[in-house]
C-alpha cells in the first residue's frame, strides 16, 4: 500500500540517527583518542610540576580541552552537515519523500547534538578517571555539572553553525561561527568596555552585539569547578532555558531560510 | 483519476552571476497533462528543461510562476509525496552507507517496521538486479550502474502510485537496460504511472504510450507517440524504387506530379510521393521510359526524426 509516512517525530528521529551514524563513520570520535592521551599525560606528569594541585590542573585542563574539542566538532561538523547534503545532492532523495525541510534541519541538529553528548560524555569519564587516579574525588560532581554546561553551550554553537551553513559556504560559516564563539565568551566584557568609553554609538553597537549574539558566559564554570565549587541549581536551570530558547530561535531562522532554497 | 500529473503554465527562471545577476529562463510556460497508468516519455536535448521540470515537481525547486499537481494534490503538499517515487539523474546517496542501509533509512522515513523494511529491501534490490554480495558494501565502492540500480530500488520502496525517473538507463550496461526496461513495463502492468526522461530514444519507442518534447524550456510536441509519428512531416508518403532507367530520363515527367521528388540511385531512381494515389502515375512514367519497379515502401517517421526536427543542435536550450 502507498505510504504517506509516519508523524514528524519518527522522521526527525530517523534523520537524527543517520546524522549520528554519519559522524561516527566520518571518524569524528577519533578525537577522543587525542583527548585520552592528553588527560593521561596530564594526570601522570602535570601533578609532579604543580605540587599538590594535580586535581585542580586536571579539571582545568580536562574541561577546557572538552570545550575546545567540542567547539571544533560543533563548528566543523555543523557547517558541513547540511552543506554536504546539498553539495552531494543527497537531499534530492530526501525531499522527494514526505519529509519537511524543517524536519530535516531539526533532525540533523539532534543527530549532531547526540554525537556531541557522547563525545563530551566520554571526555567527562576521562576527566573523572584522571581525578580518581590523583585522588580528587571531591571535584567529580562539579566536573559533571560543568560537562552539562559545556554540552548546552555546544548545542548553541551547533545551531549557529547550521544556521550559517543554510545560506553560506562552509569556510565562511566556520569563520562566522568561530567569531560568535569568541565574541559570545567576551560579550559581557565588551559591554562593560563600551560603558566605560562613553560613546553612544559604541554603546549602541556593543549592546546590539550583546543581545544579538549568544552570551556564552552563561555556560562558563570551569575555573570555579577547579576551585571545588558546584554551580547553583538556578544557574544550571537558567543556562538550560537560555540554550533552549536560543536554539529554538536559531532553528526557526534556519528552517525559514532553508525552506526557500532551490536545489539546482 | 484521469491525470496523474497536471502542469499549468510552469515557468522557472534562474539567477546567474554574483553582482550583476542575470535571469535565464529554464522553463517557459509549460502546460502538460499525464494520464494515469501509462509510461510517459519526457524528451529534450541537454538544457531543454526536463530535469528542471522534474525537480520542480519534486519540490526541490520552486516555480517562478505557474503550478502543478500530482495525483490531484498540489506539489507543495508534503504528504502527497508519500505516494510518489523519484529516482534522480545520477542518483547520489550517503556513500558511508551500504545499499541495505540506504533502503532501510528510506523505509524508516516512510514509517515501515523492521520486518517490512527488510522484506522490501531484499525484494527491490533483487528486482533491480543488484548482486546480493554487493548489498553490504558501502556505496562509495559502487559503480555508476550499481548506484543507478539502488536509485531505482529506493524510488519504489513506498509502492508509489507514480514514479518519476530522470534518465533511468544512465550508466547501465545493455543487460541492465533490458532488466530496467522490463521493470518499468512491469510497473505499468501493475497500474503505476511512470514519468521518465531519457535521451535513449529506443527506450521511449519501446516503452512509452505518450511523449512530450521540450526545447529551450518550451513544449514543442506532446501526445500519443503513434499519433505524433503519424502526423509528423513525411508520414503517409511512399518511396518507390525503380531500376533500368536513369533519374534524369524521367525527372521532367515525375516533377509534374504534385509534391513528388526524385533522386538518382546507382541502378535507377528513387521517387517519393506524398499520396498513395500518385503511385500509379509514377509507375506509368517509369514503364514508358523502359524502367522496372523494384519496391514501394511507406515512409515511416521514427522518433529520432521527430526529435531531431524539434531539437536544433545549435540551440543551447536555455534562453
Coordinates of C-alpha atoms in Angstrom, one line a residue:
Chain A
X1 CA 0.0 0.0 0.0
X2 CA 1.3 3.5 -0.7
X3 CA 2.5 5.1 2.4
X4 CA 2.3 8.7 3.4
X5 CA 4.8 8.2 6.2
X6 CA 4.8 8.4 10.0
X7 CA 4.4 11.5 12.1
X8 CA 7.1 14.2 12.1
X9 CA 8.8 12.9 15.3
X10 CA 9.8 9.5 14.0
X11 CA 11.1 11.1 10.8
X12 CA 13.2 13.6 12.8
X13 CA 14.5 10.7 14.9
X14 CA 15.4 8.8 11.7
X15 CA 17.3 11.7 10.3
X16 CA 19.0 12.3 13.7
X17 CA 20.1 8.7 13.9
X18 CA 21.5 8.9 10.4
X19 CA 23.4 12.1 11.2
X20 CA 24.8 10.5 14.3
X21 CA 25.9 7.5 12.2
X22 CA 27.5 9.8 9.6
X23 CA 29.5 11.5 12.3
X24 CA 30.7 8.1 13.7
X25 CA 31.6 6.8 10.2
X26 CA 33.4 10.1 9.4
X27 CA 35.6 9.1 12.3
X28 CA 34.8 12.3 14.3
X29 CA 35.0 10.3 17.5
X30 CA 38.7 9.6 16.8
X31 CA 39.4 13.0 18.6
X32 CA 38.7 11.1 21.8
X33 CA 42.0 9.2 21.4
X34 CA 43.9 12.5 21.3
X35 CA 41.8 13.7 24.4
X36 CA 42.6 10.4 26.2
X37 CA 46.3 10.8 25.6
X38 CA 46.2 14.4 26.8
X39 CA 44.4 13.6 30.0
X40 CA 46.5 10.6 30.7
X41 CA 49.7 12.5 30.2
X42 CA 48.5 15.4 32.3
X43 CA 47.4 13.1 35.1
X44 CA 50.9 11.5 35.2
X45 CA 53.2 14.4 34.6
X46 CA 51.5 17.7 35.5
X47 CA 50.8 16.8 39.1
X48 CA 54.6 16.5 39.7
X49 CA 55.1 20.0 38.4
X50 CA 52.3 21.7 40.4
X51 CA 52.9 20.2 43.8
X52 CA 49.6 19.2 45.3
X53 CA 47.5 20.9 42.7
X54 CA 47.0 17.8 40.5
X55 CA 43.3 17.7 40.7
X56 CA 42.8 21.4 40.0
X57 CA 45.1 21.2 36.9
X58 CA 43.3 18.1 35.6
X59 CA 39.9 19.8 36.0
X60 CA 41.1 23.0 34.3
X61 CA 42.9 21.2 31.5
X62 CA 40.3 18.5 31.0
X63 CA 37.3 20.7 30.9
X64 CA 39.0 23.4 28.8
X65 CA 40.0 20.6 26.3
X66 CA 36.5 19.3 26.4
X67 CA 35.2 22.7 25.5
X68 CA 37.8 23.3 22.7
X69 CA 37.5 19.9 21.2
X70 CA 33.7 20.1 21.4
X71 CA 33.7 23.6 19.8
X72 CA 35.8 22.4 16.9
X73 CA 33.4 19.5 16.3
X74 CA 30.4 21.7 16.6
X75 CA 31.8 24.2 14.2
X76 CA 33.3 21.9 11.6
X77 CA 30.6 19.2 11.6
X78 CA 27.8 21.8 12.0
X79 CA 28.8 23.8 8.9
X80 CA 29.3 20.8 6.7
X81 CA 26.4 18.7 7.8
X82 CA 23.8 20.4 5.7
X83 CA 26.1 21.8 3.1
X84 CA 27.4 18.3 2.3
X85 CA 23.8 17.1 1.7
X86 CA 23.2 19.8 -0.8
X87 CA 26.6 19.6 -2.5
X88 CA 26.5 15.8 -2.8
X89 CA 22.8 16.0 -3.9
X90 CA 21.7 13.5 -1.2
X91 CA 18.8 16.0 -0.4
X92 CA 17.2 15.0 -3.7
X93 CA 16.2 11.6 -2.5
X94 CA 15.2 13.0 0.9
X95 CA 12.9 15.9 -0.1
X96 CA 11.2 13.8 -2.8
X97 CA 9.8 11.8 0.1
X98 CA 7.3 13.1 2.6
X99 CA 10.0 14.9 4.7
X100 CA 9.6 18.5 5.6
X101 CA 12.6 20.8 5.3
X102 CA 12.2 21.8 8.9
X103 CA 12.2 18.1 10.0
X104 CA 15.4 17.6 8.1
X105 CA 17.2 20.6 9.8
X106 CA 16.0 19.7 13.3
X107 CA 16.9 16.0 12.7
X108 CA 20.4 17.0 11.7
X109 CA 20.7 19.2 14.7
X110 CA 19.6 16.5 17.1
X111 CA 21.9 14.0 15.4
X112 CA 25.0 16.2 15.8
X113 CA 24.0 17.1 19.4
X114 CA 23.7 13.4 20.2
X115 CA 27.2 12.8 18.9
X116 CA 28.5 15.8 20.9
X117 CA 26.8 14.4 24.0
X118 CA 28.5 11.0 23.5
X119 CA 31.8 12.7 22.8
X120 CA 31.9 15.0 25.7
X121 CA 30.4 12.4 28.0
X122 CA 33.4 10.1 27.2
X123 CA 35.6 13.1 27.9
X124 CA 33.9 13.6 31.2
X125 CA 34.6 10.0 32.1
X126 CA 38.2 10.6 31.1
X127 CA 38.5 13.6 33.5
X128 CA 36.7 11.6 36.2
X129 CA 39.1 8.7 35.9
X130 CA 42.1 11.0 36.0
X131 CA 40.7 12.7 39.1
X132 CA 40.2 9.3 40.8
X133 CA 43.8 8.5 39.9
X134 CA 45.2 11.6 41.6
X135 CA 42.7 11.4 44.5
X136 CA 40.5 14.4 43.5
X137 CA 37.2 12.6 44.2
X138 CA 35.6 15.7 45.7
X139 CA 35.7 17.6 42.4
X140 CA 33.8 15.0 40.3
X141 CA 30.3 16.4 41.0
X142 CA 31.4 19.8 39.8
X143 CA 33.0 18.3 36.7
X144 CA 29.8 16.7 35.6
X145 CA 27.8 19.9 36.2
X146 CA 30.4 21.7 34.0
X147 CA 30.2 19.0 31.4
X148 CA 26.4 19.6 31.2
X149 CA 27.0 23.3 30.8
X150 CA 29.6 22.7 28.1
X151 CA 27.1 20.4 26.3
X152 CA 24.4 23.2 26.4
X153 CA 26.9 25.7 25.0
X154 CA 27.9 23.3 22.2
X155 CA 24.3 22.9 21.2
X156 CA 24.0 26.6 20.8
X157 CA 27.2 26.7 18.8
X158 CA 26.0 23.8 16.6
X159 CA 22.7 25.7 15.9
X160 CA 24.7 28.8 15.0
X161 CA 26.9 26.7 12.6
X162 CA 23.9 25.1 11.0
X163 CA 22.2 28.4 10.6
X164 CA 25.2 30.0 8.8
X165 CA 25.6 26.9 6.6
X166 CA 22.0 27.2 5.4
X167 CA 22.9 30.2 3.3
X168 CA 26.7 30.4 3.2
X169 CA 29.8 28.3 2.2
X170 CA 31.4 26.0 4.8
X171 CA 34.6 28.1 5.1
X172 CA 32.7 31.4 5.7
X173 CA 30.2 29.7 8.0
X174 CA 33.1 28.2 10.1
X175 CA 34.7 31.6 10.3
X176 CA 31.5 33.3 11.4
X177 CA 30.7 30.6 13.9
X178 CA 34.2 30.9 15.3
X179 CA 33.7 34.6 15.8
X180 CA 30.4 34.0 17.5
X181 CA 32.2 31.6 19.8
X182 CA 34.8 34.1 20.7
X183 CA 32.5 37.1 21.0
X184 CA 30.0 35.1 22.9
X185 CA 32.5 34.5 25.6
X186 CA 33.5 38.1 25.8
X187 CA 30.3 39.9 25.1
X188 CA 29.8 40.9 28.8
X189 CA 33.3 42.4 28.8
X190 CA 32.7 44.2 25.6
X191 CA 29.5 45.8 27.0
X192 CA 31.4 46.9 30.1
X193 CA 34.1 48.3 27.9
X194 CA 31.6 50.3 25.8
X195 CA 30.0 51.7 29.0
X196 CA 33.4 53.0 30.1
X197 CA 34.1 54.5 26.7
X198 CA 31.1 56.9 27.0
X199 CA 30.5 56.9 23.2
X200 CA 26.8 56.4 22.5
X201 CA 27.4 54.8 19.1
X202 CA 29.9 52.3 20.6
X203 CA 27.5 51.6 23.4
X204 CA 24.7 51.0 20.9
X205 CA 26.8 48.7 18.8
X206 CA 28.0 46.6 21.7
X207 CA 24.6 46.5 23.3
X208 CA 23.2 45.2 20.0
X209 CA 26.1 42.6 19.8
X210 CA 25.4 41.6 23.4
X211 CA 21.7 40.9 22.8
X212 CA 22.0 39.6 19.3
X213 CA 24.8 37.1 19.7
X214 CA 24.6 34.3 22.3
X215 CA 26.1 35.1 25.7
X216 CA 28.2 32.0 26.2
X217 CA 29.4 33.2 29.6
X218 CA 26.1 31.7 30.9
X219 CA 27.8 28.3 30.4
X220 CA 31.3 29.1 31.8
X221 CA 32.0 27.4 35.1
X222 CA 35.4 25.7 34.5
X223 CA 37.6 27.8 36.8
X224 CA 35.0 27.7 39.6
X225 CA 34.8 23.9 39.2
X226 CA 38.5 23.6 39.5
X227 CA 38.3 25.6 42.8
X228 CA 35.9 23.0 44.2
X229 CA 32.6 24.9 43.6
X230 CA 29.4 23.5 42.3
X231 CA 27.1 25.5 40.0
X232 CA 23.9 26.6 41.8
X233 CA 20.8 24.9 40.5
X234 CA 19.3 28.2 39.3
X235 CA 22.5 28.7 37.1
X236 CA 22.0 25.2 35.6
X237 CA 18.3 25.8 35.0
X238 CA 18.9 29.3 33.6
X239 CA 21.6 28.0 31.3
X240 CA 19.3 25.2 30.1
X241 CA 16.4 27.6 29.5
X242 CA 18.8 30.1 27.7
X243 CA 20.1 27.3 25.4
X244 CA 16.6 26.1 24.7
X245 CA 15.2 29.5 23.8
X246 CA 18.3 30.4 21.7
X247 CA 18.3 27.1 19.9
X248 CA 14.6 27.4 19.1
X249 CA 15.1 30.9 17.7
X250 CA 18.2 29.8 15.6
X251 CA 16.4 26.7 14.3
X252 CA 13.4 28.8 13.3
X253 CA 15.6 31.2 11.3
X254 CA 17.5 28.3 9.7
X255 CA 14.3 26.5 8.7
X256 CA 12.9 29.7 7.3
X257 CA 16.0 30.2 5.1
X258 CA 16.3 26.6 4.2
X259 CA 12.7 26.3 3.2
X260 CA 13.2 28.8 0.5
X261 CA 16.2 27.2 -1.0
X262 CA 16.3 25.9 -4.6
X263 CA 18.4 22.8 -5.1
X264 CA 20.0 23.2 -8.6
Chain B
X1 CA -8.3 10.0 -11.7
X2 CA -7.8 10.8 -15.4
X3 CA -4.5 12.7 -15.0
X4 CA -1.7 11.7 -12.7
X5 CA 0.2 14.9 -13.4
X6 CA -1.2 18.3 -14.3
X7 CA 1.2 21.1 -15.1
X8 CA -0.2 24.6 -15.6
X9 CA 1.9 27.4 -17.1
X10 CA 5.0 26.3 -15.2
X11 CA 7.9 28.8 -15.5
X12 CA 11.3 28.7 -13.9
X13 CA 13.9 31.4 -14.0
X14 CA 17.4 31.1 -12.6
X15 CA 19.6 33.9 -11.5
X16 CA 23.2 33.7 -12.5
X17 CA 26.1 35.8 -11.7
X18 CA 27.3 37.3 -8.4
X19 CA 27.0 41.1 -8.5
X20 CA 25.0 41.8 -11.6
X21 CA 22.6 39.0 -11.6
X22 CA 21.1 37.9 -14.9
X23 CA 17.9 35.9 -15.3
X24 CA 17.8 32.9 -17.5
X25 CA 14.6 31.1 -18.3
X26 CA 14.9 27.3 -17.9
X27 CA 11.2 26.5 -18.2
X28 CA 8.8 28.7 -20.2
X29 CA 5.1 28.5 -19.6
X30 CA 4.9 24.7 -19.6
X31 CA 1.5 23.1 -19.6
X32 CA 1.1 19.4 -19.7
X33 CA -1.1 16.6 -18.6
X34 CA 0.0 13.0 -18.0
X35 CA -2.7 10.3 -18.0
X36 CA -2.7 7.8 -15.1
X37 CA -1.4 4.3 -15.6
X38 CA 0.8 5.0 -18.6
X39 CA 4.5 5.3 -19.3
X40 CA 5.1 8.9 -20.2
X41 CA 8.3 9.9 -22.1
X42 CA 9.8 13.3 -21.5
X43 CA 12.3 14.2 -24.2
X44 CA 14.5 17.1 -25.0
X45 CA 18.2 18.0 -25.6
X46 CA 20.6 19.0 -23.0
X47 CA 19.4 22.0 -21.1
X48 CA 15.9 21.7 -22.6
X49 CA 14.3 21.9 -19.1
X50 CA 13.5 18.2 -18.4
X51 CA 15.4 17.9 -15.1
X52 CA 14.2 21.4 -14.1
X53 CA 10.6 20.2 -14.6
X54 CA 11.1 17.1 -12.6
X55 CA 12.9 18.9 -9.8
X56 CA 10.1 21.4 -9.6
X57 CA 7.5 18.6 -9.4
X58 CA 9.6 17.0 -6.6
X59 CA 9.7 20.4 -4.7
X60 CA 13.5 20.6 -4.9
X61 CA 12.9 23.9 -6.7
X62 CA 10.2 26.5 -6.5
X63 CA 8.5 27.7 -9.7
X64 CA 8.8 31.3 -10.7
X65 CA 5.2 31.1 -12.0
X66 CA 2.6 28.5 -12.6
X67 CA 1.5 25.5 -10.7
X68 CA 1.4 21.7 -10.8
X69 CA -0.4 18.8 -9.2
X70 CA 0.4 15.2 -8.8
X71 CA -2.3 12.7 -8.1
X72 CA -4.7 15.6 -7.7
X73 CA -2.7 17.3 -5.0
X74 CA -0.6 20.4 -5.3
X75 CA 3.1 19.7 -5.4
X76 CA 3.7 21.7 -2.3
X77 CA 1.7 19.1 -0.3
X78 CA 4.5 17.2 1.5
X79 CA 2.2 14.3 2.4
X80 CA 1.3 13.6 -1.2
X81 CA 5.0 12.8 -1.8
X82 CA 4.4 9.6 0.2
X83 CA 2.5 8.3 -2.9
X84 CA 5.3 9.3 -5.3
X85 CA 8.7 7.7 -6.2
X86 CA 11.6 9.5 -7.6
X87 CA 15.0 8.4 -9.0
X88 CA 17.2 11.4 -9.7
X89 CA 19.6 11.6 -12.6
X90 CA 22.9 10.1 -11.5
X91 CA 21.5 9.3 -8.1
X92 CA 23.5 10.3 -5.0
X93 CA 23.2 8.7 -1.7
X94 CA 25.2 8.6 1.6
X95 CA 28.3 6.9 0.5
X96 CA 29.1 5.8 4.0
X97 CA 26.0 3.5 4.0
X98 CA 25.5 0.2 2.3
X99 CA 22.7 -0.5 -0.1
X100 CA 20.8 -2.3 2.6
X101 CA 21.2 0.6 5.0
X102 CA 20.1 3.2 2.4
X103 CA 17.0 1.2 1.7
X104 CA 16.4 0.8 5.4
X105 CA 16.8 4.5 6.0
X106 CA 14.3 5.4 3.4
X107 CA 12.0 2.7 4.6
X108 CA 12.1 4.3 8.1
X109 CA 11.2 7.7 6.6
X110 CA 8.0 6.1 5.4
X111 CA 7.4 4.5 8.8
X112 CA 7.7 0.9 7.9
X113 CA 8.5 -1.6 10.7
X114 CA 11.8 -3.5 10.6
X115 CA 10.4 -6.8 9.1
X116 CA 8.6 -4.9 6.3
X117 CA 11.8 -2.8 5.6
X118 CA 13.9 -6.0 5.4
X119 CA 11.5 -7.7 3.1
X120 CA 11.1 -4.7 0.8
X121 CA 14.9 -4.1 0.7
X122 CA 15.5 -7.7 -0.3
X123 CA 12.7 -7.7 -2.8
X124 CA 13.6 -4.4 -4.5
X125 CA 17.4 -4.8 -4.6
X126 CA 16.9 -8.2 -6.3
X127 CA 14.3 -6.7 -8.6
X128 CA 16.7 -4.1 -9.9
X129 CA 19.4 -6.7 -10.5
X130 CA 21.8 -5.7 -7.8
X131 CA 24.0 -8.7 -6.9
X132 CA 23.4 -9.9 -3.3
X133 CA 27.1 -9.9 -2.5
X134 CA 27.1 -6.1 -3.1
X135 CA 24.3 -5.3 -0.7
X136 CA 26.6 -5.0 2.3
X137 CA 29.2 -2.9 0.5
X138 CA 29.4 0.9 1.2
X139 CA 28.1 2.9 -1.7
X140 CA 31.4 4.7 -2.1
X141 CA 32.6 1.4 -3.7
X142 CA 29.8 1.2 -6.2
X143 CA 30.0 1.8 -9.9
X144 CA 27.6 4.3 -11.6
X145 CA 25.4 1.5 -12.9
X146 CA 25.1 0.0 -9.4
X147 CA 24.2 3.3 -7.9
X148 CA 21.6 3.7 -10.6
X149 CA 20.0 0.4 -9.5
X150 CA 20.0 1.5 -5.9
X151 CA 18.3 4.7 -7.1
X152 CA 15.6 2.8 -8.8
X153 CA 15.1 0.4 -5.9
X154 CA 14.7 3.3 -3.4
X155 CA 12.2 5.0 -5.6
X156 CA 9.9 2.1 -5.3
X157 CA 10.2 1.5 -1.5
X158 CA 6.8 3.1 -0.8
X159 CA 4.9 1.2 -3.5
X160 CA 4.3 4.6 -5.3
X161 CA 1.3 5.3 -7.5
X162 CA 3.5 7.3 -9.8
X163 CA 7.3 7.2 -10.2
X164 CA 9.5 9.9 -11.8
X165 CA 12.6 8.5 -13.4
X166 CA 15.2 11.0 -14.6
X167 CA 17.4 9.2 -17.1
X168 CA 16.8 5.8 -15.5
X169 CA 19.1 3.9 -18.0
X170 CA 22.1 6.2 -17.4
X171 CA 25.2 4.2 -16.6
X172 CA 23.6 0.8 -17.2
X173 CA 25.1 -1.9 -19.5
X174 CA 22.8 -3.5 -22.2
X175 CA 21.8 -6.3 -19.8
X176 CA 21.0 -3.8 -17.1
X177 CA 19.0 -1.6 -19.5
X178 CA 16.9 -4.6 -20.5
X179 CA 16.2 -5.5 -16.9
X180 CA 15.2 -2.0 -16.1
X181 CA 13.0 -1.8 -19.2
X182 CA 11.2 -4.9 -18.0
X183 CA 10.9 -3.5 -14.6
X184 CA 9.3 -0.3 -15.9
X185 CA 6.9 -2.2 -18.1
X186 CA 6.0 -4.3 -15.1
X187 CA 5.2 -1.1 -13.1
X188 CA 2.7 -0.1 -15.8
X189 CA 1.2 -3.6 -15.7
X190 CA 0.6 -3.1 -12.0
X191 CA -1.1 0.3 -12.6
X192 CA 1.8 2.5 -11.7
X193 CA 2.2 5.7 -13.8
X194 CA 5.8 6.2 -15.0
X195 CA 7.1 9.6 -15.9
X196 CA 10.5 9.2 -17.4
X197 CA 13.0 11.4 -19.1
X198 CA 15.7 9.9 -21.2
X199 CA 18.0 10.5 -24.1
X200 CA 17.7 6.9 -25.3
X201 CA 15.0 7.1 -27.9
X202 CA 14.8 3.4 -28.5
X203 CA 13.7 3.0 -24.8
X204 CA 11.0 5.6 -25.4
X205 CA 9.8 3.9 -28.5
X206 CA 9.8 0.5 -26.8
X207 CA 8.1 1.6 -23.6
X208 CA 6.1 4.9 -23.8
X209 CA 2.5 5.5 -24.5
X210 CA 2.7 9.2 -24.7
X211 CA 5.6 11.7 -25.0
X212 CA 6.3 15.3 -24.7
X213 CA 9.3 17.1 -26.3
X214 CA 10.9 20.2 -24.8
X215 CA 13.1 22.6 -26.5
X216 CA 14.6 25.6 -24.8
X217 CA 12.2 25.2 -21.9
X218 CA 9.2 25.2 -24.2
X219 CA 6.9 22.4 -25.1
X220 CA 7.2 21.7 -28.8
X221 CA 5.2 18.4 -29.1
X222 CA 3.0 16.3 -26.8
X223 CA 0.6 13.4 -27.2
X224 CA 0.2 9.8 -28.2
X225 CA 3.5 8.6 -29.6
X226 CA 2.0 6.8 -32.6
X227 CA -0.3 9.7 -33.4
X228 CA 2.6 12.1 -33.2
X229 CA 4.7 10.0 -35.6
X230 CA 1.7 9.6 -38.0
X231 CA 1.1 13.3 -38.0
X232 CA 4.7 14.3 -38.4
X233 CA 6.2 15.6 -41.6
X234 CA 6.8 12.9 -44.2
X235 CA 4.5 10.4 -42.6
X236 CA 1.9 8.9 -45.1
X237 CA 4.4 9.3 -48.0
X238 CA 5.7 6.4 -50.2
X239 CA 9.1 5.7 -51.6
X240 CA 9.1 4.0 -55.0
X241 CA 12.4 2.4 -56.2
X242 CA 12.9 1.7 -59.9
X243 CA 15.8 0.4 -62.0
X244 CA 16.7 0.2 -65.7
X245 CA 16.1 3.9 -66.1
X246 CA 18.1 7.0 -65.0
X247 CA 16.6 9.7 -62.8
X248 CA 17.4 12.3 -65.5
X249 CA 15.4 10.4 -68.1
X250 CA 12.2 10.7 -66.1
X251 CA 12.7 13.7 -63.9
X252 CA 10.7 16.1 -66.0
X253 CA 7.6 13.8 -66.1
X254 CA 7.9 13.0 -62.4
X255 CA 8.1 16.6 -61.4
X256 CA 4.7 17.1 -63.0
X257 CA 3.2 15.1 -60.1
X258 CA 2.4 17.4 -57.2
X259 CA 4.9 17.0 -54.4
X260 CA 6.9 14.2 -56.0
X261 CA 10.6 14.2 -55.6
X262 CA 13.2 12.1 -57.5
X263 CA 16.7 11.2 -56.6
X264 CA 19.3 9.3 -58.6
X265 CA 20.3 5.8 -57.4
X266 CA 23.1 3.5 -58.7
X267 CA 20.8 1.2 -60.7
X268 CA 18.0 3.7 -61.3
X269 CA 16.0 6.2 -59.3
X270 CA 14.1 6.7 -56.1
X271 CA 10.8 8.6 -56.2
X272 CA 8.9 9.9 -53.2
X273 CA 5.2 10.7 -53.5
X274 CA 3.0 12.3 -50.8
X275 CA -0.2 10.4 -51.8
X276 CA -0.8 6.8 -52.4
X277 CA -3.0 7.8 -55.5
X278 CA 0.2 9.1 -57.2
X279 CA 1.9 5.7 -57.2
X280 CA 0.2 4.6 -60.4
X281 CA 1.2 7.8 -62.3
X282 CA 4.9 7.2 -61.3
X283 CA 4.7 3.6 -62.4
X284 CA 3.3 4.7 -65.8
X285 CA 6.1 7.2 -66.4
X286 CA 8.7 4.6 -65.4
X287 CA 7.2 1.9 -67.7
X288 CA 7.1 4.3 -70.6
X289 CA 10.8 5.0 -70.2
X290 CA 11.7 1.3 -70.0
X291 CA 12.2 1.1 -66.3
X292 CA 11.2 -1.6 -63.8
X293 CA 9.6 -1.3 -60.4
X294 CA 11.8 -2.8 -57.6
X295 CA 9.9 -1.7 -54.4
X296 CA 7.2 0.5 -52.9
X297 CA 7.5 1.3 -49.2
X298 CA 5.6 3.6 -46.9
X299 CA 7.8 6.2 -45.3
X300 CA 7.9 5.8 -41.6
X301 CA 8.9 8.6 -39.3
X302 CA 11.0 7.5 -36.4
X303 CA 11.0 9.1 -33.0
X304 CA 14.5 10.2 -33.9
X305 CA 13.2 12.1 -36.9
X306 CA 10.7 13.8 -34.7
X307 CA 13.2 14.5 -32.0
X308 CA 15.8 15.9 -34.4
X309 CA 13.2 18.0 -36.1
X310 CA 12.3 19.6 -32.8
X311 CA 15.8 19.9 -31.4
X312 CA 18.2 22.3 -33.1
X313 CA 21.7 21.0 -32.2
X314 CA 23.0 24.6 -32.5
X315 CA 20.5 25.8 -29.9
X316 CA 22.0 25.6 -26.4
X317 CA 18.5 25.1 -24.9
X318 CA 18.2 27.7 -22.2
X319 CA 17.4 31.2 -23.3

